[in-house]
CSV table of C-alpha atoms in Angstrom, one decimal:
chain,number,residue,atom,x,y,z
A,230,ASP,CA,-89.9,-150.5,-95.8
A,231,VAL,CA,-90.4,-153.5,-98.0
A,232,LYS,CA,-89.6,-156.7,-96.3
A,233,VAL,CA,-88.8,-159.9,-98.2
A,234,THR,CA,-88.3,-162.8,-95.8
A,235,GLN,CA,-86.7,-166.1,-96.7
A,236,SER,CA,-87.6,-168.9,-94.2
A,237,SER,CA,-84.1,-170.2,-93.7
A,238,ARG,CA,-80.6,-168.6,-93.8
A,239,TYR,CA,-78.8,-171.9,-93.9
A,240,LEU,CA,-80.0,-175.3,-95.0
A,241,VAL,CA,-78.2,-178.6,-95.4
A,242,LYS,CA,-79.9,-181.4,-97.4
A,243,ARG,CA,-78.9,-184.7,-98.9
A,244,THR,CA,-78.8,-185.7,-102.6
A,245,GLY,CA,-82.1,-186.8,-103.9
A,246,GLU,CA,-84.2,-185.0,-101.2
A,247,LYS,CA,-87.1,-182.8,-102.2
A,248,VAL,CA,-86.3,-179.3,-100.9
A,249,PHE,CA,-88.6,-176.4,-100.3
A,250,LEU,CA,-87.4,-172.8,-100.1
A,251,GLU,CA,-90.0,-170.3,-98.9
A,252,CYS,CA,-90.2,-166.6,-99.5
A,253,VAL,CA,-92.7,-164.1,-98.2
A,254,GLN,CA,-93.1,-160.4,-99.0
A,255,ASP,CA,-95.2,-157.9,-97.0
A,256,MET,CA,-95.8,-155.1,-99.6
A,257,ASP,CA,-98.5,-156.6,-101.8
A,258,HIS,CA,-96.1,-156.8,-104.7
A,259,GLU,CA,-97.3,-158.5,-107.9
A,260,ASN,CA,-94.0,-159.8,-109.1
A,261,MET,CA,-91.7,-162.3,-107.4
A,262,PHE,CA,-88.4,-163.8,-108.5
A,263,TRP,CA,-86.0,-166.6,-107.5
A,264,TYR,CA,-82.3,-166.3,-108.3
A,265,ARG,CA,-79.2,-168.3,-107.5
A,266,GLN,CA,-75.9,-166.6,-106.8
A,267,ASP,CA,-72.6,-168.3,-107.4
A,268,PRO,CA,-69.1,-166.9,-107.2
A,269,GLY,CA,-68.0,-165.5,-110.6
A,270,LEU,CA,-71.4,-166.0,-112.2
A,271,GLY,CA,-73.5,-163.3,-110.6
A,272,LEU,CA,-77.2,-163.7,-110.1
A,273,ARG,CA,-79.1,-166.0,-112.5
A,274,LEU,CA,-82.8,-166.1,-112.8
A,275,ILE,CA,-84.5,-169.4,-112.1
A,276,TYR,CA,-88.2,-168.7,-112.1
A,277,PHE,CA,-90.5,-165.6,-111.7
A,278,SER,CA,-94.1,-164.9,-111.3
A,279,TYR,CA,-96.3,-162.0,-112.3
A,280,ASP,CA,-99.4,-163.0,-110.4
A,281,VAL,CA,-100.9,-165.7,-108.2
A,282,LYS,CA,-100.7,-169.1,-109.8
A,283,MET,CA,-98.6,-167.7,-112.7
A,284,LYS,CA,-95.0,-168.8,-113.3
A,285,GLU,CA,-92.5,-168.2,-116.0
A,286,LYS,CA,-89.2,-169.9,-116.6
A,287,GLY,CA,-86.0,-167.9,-116.2
A,288,ASP,CA,-82.6,-168.6,-117.6
A,289,ILE,CA,-81.9,-171.8,-115.6
A,290,PRO,CA,-85.1,-173.5,-114.6
A,291,GLU,CA,-83.9,-177.1,-115.0
A,292,GLY,CA,-84.2,-179.1,-111.8
A,293,TYR,CA,-86.5,-176.5,-110.1
A,294,SER,CA,-90.1,-175.8,-109.9
A,295,VAL,CA,-92.1,-173.0,-108.2
A,296,SER,CA,-95.5,-172.5,-106.5
A,297,ARG,CA,-97.4,-169.3,-105.9
A,298,GLU,CA,-100.7,-170.0,-104.3
A,299,LYS,CA,-100.9,-166.7,-102.5
A,300,LYS,CA,-99.8,-163.3,-103.6
A,301,GLU,CA,-97.3,-162.8,-100.8
A,302,ARG,CA,-95.6,-166.2,-100.9
A,303,PHE,CA,-93.4,-167.7,-103.6
A,304,SER,CA,-91.8,-171.1,-103.1
A,305,LEU,CA,-88.9,-172.7,-104.9
A,306,ILE,CA,-88.8,-176.5,-105.1
A,307,LEU,CA,-85.9,-178.7,-105.8
A,308,GLU,CA,-87.6,-181.9,-107.0
A,309,SER,CA,-84.5,-184.1,-106.4
A,310,ALA,CA,-81.6,-182.2,-105.0
A,311,SER,CA,-78.2,-182.6,-106.5
A,312,THR,CA,-74.8,-181.4,-105.4
A,313,ASN,CA,-74.6,-178.9,-108.3
A,314,GLN,CA,-77.6,-177.1,-106.7
A,315,THR,CA,-75.4,-176.1,-103.7
A,316,SER,CA,-75.7,-172.3,-103.9
A,317,MET,CA,-77.0,-169.1,-102.4
A,318,TYR,CA,-80.7,-168.6,-103.3
A,319,LEU,CA,-82.2,-165.1,-103.4
A,320,CYS,CA,-85.8,-164.2,-103.5
A,321,ALA,CA,-87.0,-160.8,-104.8
A,322,SER,CA,-90.2,-158.9,-105.3
A,323,LYS,CA,-91.3,-155.9,-107.3
A,324,PRO,CA,-94.5,-153.8,-107.3
A,325,GLY,CA,-95.3,-154.1,-111.0
A,326,ARG,CA,-94.0,-155.7,-114.2
A,327,TRP,CA,-92.9,-152.5,-115.9
A,328,GLY,CA,-91.5,-149.2,-114.7
A,329,ASN,CA,-88.3,-148.4,-112.8
A,330,GLN,CA,-89.0,-149.7,-109.4
A,331,PRO,CA,-86.2,-151.8,-108.0
A,332,GLN,CA,-86.5,-155.4,-107.1
A,333,HIS,CA,-86.3,-155.9,-103.3
A,334,PHE,CA,-84.3,-158.8,-102.2
A,335,GLY,CA,-84.4,-161.1,-99.2
A,336,ASP,CA,-81.2,-162.0,-97.3
A,337,GLY,CA,-80.8,-165.3,-99.1
A,338,THR,CA,-80.8,-169.0,-98.2
A,339,ARG,CA,-77.4,-170.7,-98.4
A,340,LEU,CA,-78.2,-174.2,-99.4
A,341,SER,CA,-75.7,-177.1,-99.2
A,342,ILE,CA,-76.5,-180.4,-100.8
A,343,LEU,CA,-74.4,-183.3,-99.5
B,812,LYS,CA,-75.5,-161.4,-126.5
B,813,ASN,CA,-76.5,-159.1,-123.7
B,814,GLN,CA,-73.7,-158.8,-121.2
B,815,VAL,CA,-72.6,-156.7,-118.2
B,816,GLU,CA,-69.0,-156.7,-117.3
B,817,GLN,CA,-67.6,-155.1,-114.1
B,818,SER,CA,-64.1,-154.1,-113.1
B,819,PRO,CA,-62.1,-154.6,-111.1
B,820,GLN,CA,-63.2,-157.9,-109.6
B,821,SER,CA,-61.9,-156.8,-106.2
B,822,LEU,CA,-60.5,-153.7,-104.7
B,823,ILE,CA,-58.8,-152.8,-101.4
B,824,ILE,CA,-58.6,-149.3,-100.2
B,825,LEU,CA,-57.9,-147.4,-97.0
B,826,GLU,CA,-60.6,-145.7,-95.0
B,827,GLY,CA,-61.2,-142.1,-96.2
B,828,LYS,CA,-59.9,-142.7,-99.7
B,829,ASN,CA,-62.0,-142.4,-102.9
B,830,CYS,CA,-62.6,-145.2,-105.4
B,831,THR,CA,-64.3,-145.8,-108.7
B,832,LEU,CA,-66.0,-149.0,-109.9
B,833,GLN,CA,-66.6,-149.6,-113.6
B,834,CYS,CA,-69.4,-151.2,-115.5
B,835,ASN,CA,-69.5,-151.9,-119.3
B,836,TYR,CA,-72.6,-153.3,-120.9
B,837,THR,CA,-73.7,-154.6,-124.3
B,838,VAL,CA,-77.5,-154.7,-123.6
B,839,SER,CA,-79.9,-153.7,-126.3
B,840,PRO,CA,-82.4,-152.2,-126.2
B,841,PHE,CA,-81.4,-150.3,-123.0
B,842,SER,CA,-84.0,-149.3,-120.4
B,843,ASN,CA,-82.0,-148.4,-117.3
B,844,LEU,CA,-78.9,-149.2,-115.2
B,845,ARG,CA,-79.0,-149.8,-111.5
B,846,TRP,CA,-76.2,-150.2,-108.9
B,847,TYR,CA,-76.8,-152.5,-106.0
B,848,LYS,CA,-74.8,-152.9,-102.8
B,849,GLN,CA,-74.7,-156.3,-101.2
B,850,ASP,CA,-73.3,-156.6,-97.7
B,851,THR,CA,-71.8,-160.0,-96.8
B,852,GLY,CA,-74.6,-162.4,-95.9
B,853,ARG,CA,-77.3,-160.0,-97.0
B,854,GLY,CA,-79.4,-159.5,-100.1
B,855,PRO,CA,-78.6,-156.7,-102.6
B,856,VAL,CA,-80.0,-153.2,-101.9
B,857,SER,CA,-80.5,-150.6,-104.7
B,858,LEU,CA,-78.2,-147.6,-104.5
B,859,THR,CA,-79.2,-145.7,-107.6
B,860,ILE,CA,-80.8,-146.0,-111.0
B,861,MET,CA,-79.8,-144.3,-114.2
B,862,THR,CA,-82.0,-143.9,-117.2
B,863,PHE,CA,-81.0,-143.2,-120.8
B,864,SER,CA,-81.2,-139.4,-120.4
B,865,GLU,CA,-79.3,-139.2,-117.1
B,866,ASN,CA,-75.5,-138.6,-117.0
B,867,THR,CA,-74.9,-138.5,-113.3
B,868,LYS,CA,-76.8,-139.1,-110.1
B,869,SER,CA,-75.7,-138.9,-106.4
B,870,ASN,CA,-76.9,-140.7,-103.3
B,871,GLY,CA,-74.9,-139.4,-100.4
B,872,ARG,CA,-71.2,-140.4,-100.9
B,873,TYR,CA,-72.1,-142.5,-103.9
B,874,THR,CA,-72.1,-140.9,-107.4
B,875,ALA,CA,-73.1,-142.9,-110.5
B,876,THR,CA,-72.4,-141.8,-114.0
B,877,LEU,CA,-73.7,-143.1,-117.3
B,878,ASP,CA,-72.4,-142.7,-120.8
B,879,ALA,CA,-75.0,-144.2,-123.1
B,880,ASP,CA,-72.9,-143.7,-126.2
B,881,THR,CA,-70.0,-145.8,-125.0
B,882,LYS,CA,-72.3,-148.0,-122.8
B,883,GLN,CA,-70.3,-147.4,-119.7
B,884,SER,CA,-71.2,-146.6,-116.1
B,885,SER,CA,-69.1,-145.9,-113.1
B,886,LEU,CA,-69.8,-145.7,-109.4
B,887,HIS,CA,-67.6,-143.3,-107.4
B,888,ILE,CA,-67.4,-143.6,-103.7
B,889,THR,CA,-66.1,-140.5,-101.8
B,890,ALA,CA,-64.4,-140.6,-98.5
B,891,SER,CA,-64.8,-144.3,-98.0
B,892,GLN,CA,-66.0,-145.8,-94.7
B,893,LEU,CA,-65.6,-149.2,-93.2
B,894,SER,CA,-69.3,-149.8,-93.9
B,895,ASP,CA,-68.7,-149.4,-97.6
B,896,SER,CA,-67.1,-152.9,-97.6
B,897,ALA,CA,-69.4,-154.9,-99.7
B,898,SER,CA,-70.0,-156.2,-103.2
B,899,TYR,CA,-71.3,-153.7,-105.8
B,900,ILE,CA,-73.4,-155.1,-108.6
B,901,CYS,CA,-74.2,-153.4,-111.8
B,902,VAL,CA,-77.6,-154.4,-113.3
B,903,VAL,CA,-78.9,-153.4,-116.7
B,904,SER,CA,-82.5,-153.6,-117.7
B,905,ALA,CA,-83.6,-154.3,-121.3
B,906,ASN,CA,-86.9,-153.0,-122.5
B,907,THR,CA,-88.2,-156.6,-122.1
B,908,ASP,CA,-88.2,-156.2,-118.3
B,909,LYS,CA,-85.3,-158.7,-118.2
B,910,LEU,CA,-82.4,-157.8,-115.9
B,911,ILE,CA,-78.8,-158.6,-116.8
B,912,PHE,CA,-76.5,-158.8,-113.8
B,913,GLY,CA,-72.8,-158.1,-113.6
B,914,THR,CA,-70.7,-160.4,-111.5
B,915,GLY,CA,-69.9,-157.6,-109.1
B,916,THR,CA,-66.9,-155.8,-107.6
B,917,ARG,CA,-65.9,-156.8,-104.1
B,918,LEU,CA,-64.7,-153.7,-102.2
B,919,GLN,CA,-62.8,-154.0,-98.9
B,920,VAL,CA,-62.1,-150.8,-96.9
B,921,PHE,CA,-59.4,-151.1,-94.2
B,922,PRO,CA,-58.8,-148.7,-91.3
């Protein structure tokens, strides 16, 4: 089974801090994604990556950046955390860019910014 | 604008009963439609995928239907169990590889 592991289930940070969310997948997938999930809004795509050192902006990239130095690891960075970034963050991976394979999700990091 | 709308927002049923969740979409061009199940505190897990030519597909007690003409899909759960309590998310893929997510239906099954 594909396993997508997010480093923290719960995280509490203060406004202005630089925050790192880590995601690792064990199936050699090329594609990785970061979403945030808020009540009533569904999942919204922040950034994605089709290969090592590649990144593409999603629908809501403002205030975030990403890093993909190794194929299995995709990091989301909040440069200067703000209270409106309090949310559930979900990482996902997928074998290839095209085709009907599903995205496999981690169990999420619930981030609170105080 | 590409959109996916789900109804109802929430649903409460008794164990053993059947239920149907709805998904309407305005995504073009259409590639496929997938239903995900998300347990509380967990990530979404794919239940089934429907492509343009498929009308119905089953996965155990879950049966998904697709009407590409009316752009509607449904997820029918038969003989519900307590473990079916979760959010069910409809996701439509456009040919650009972009996913459009619905906001989900929260199902609660009580004994």
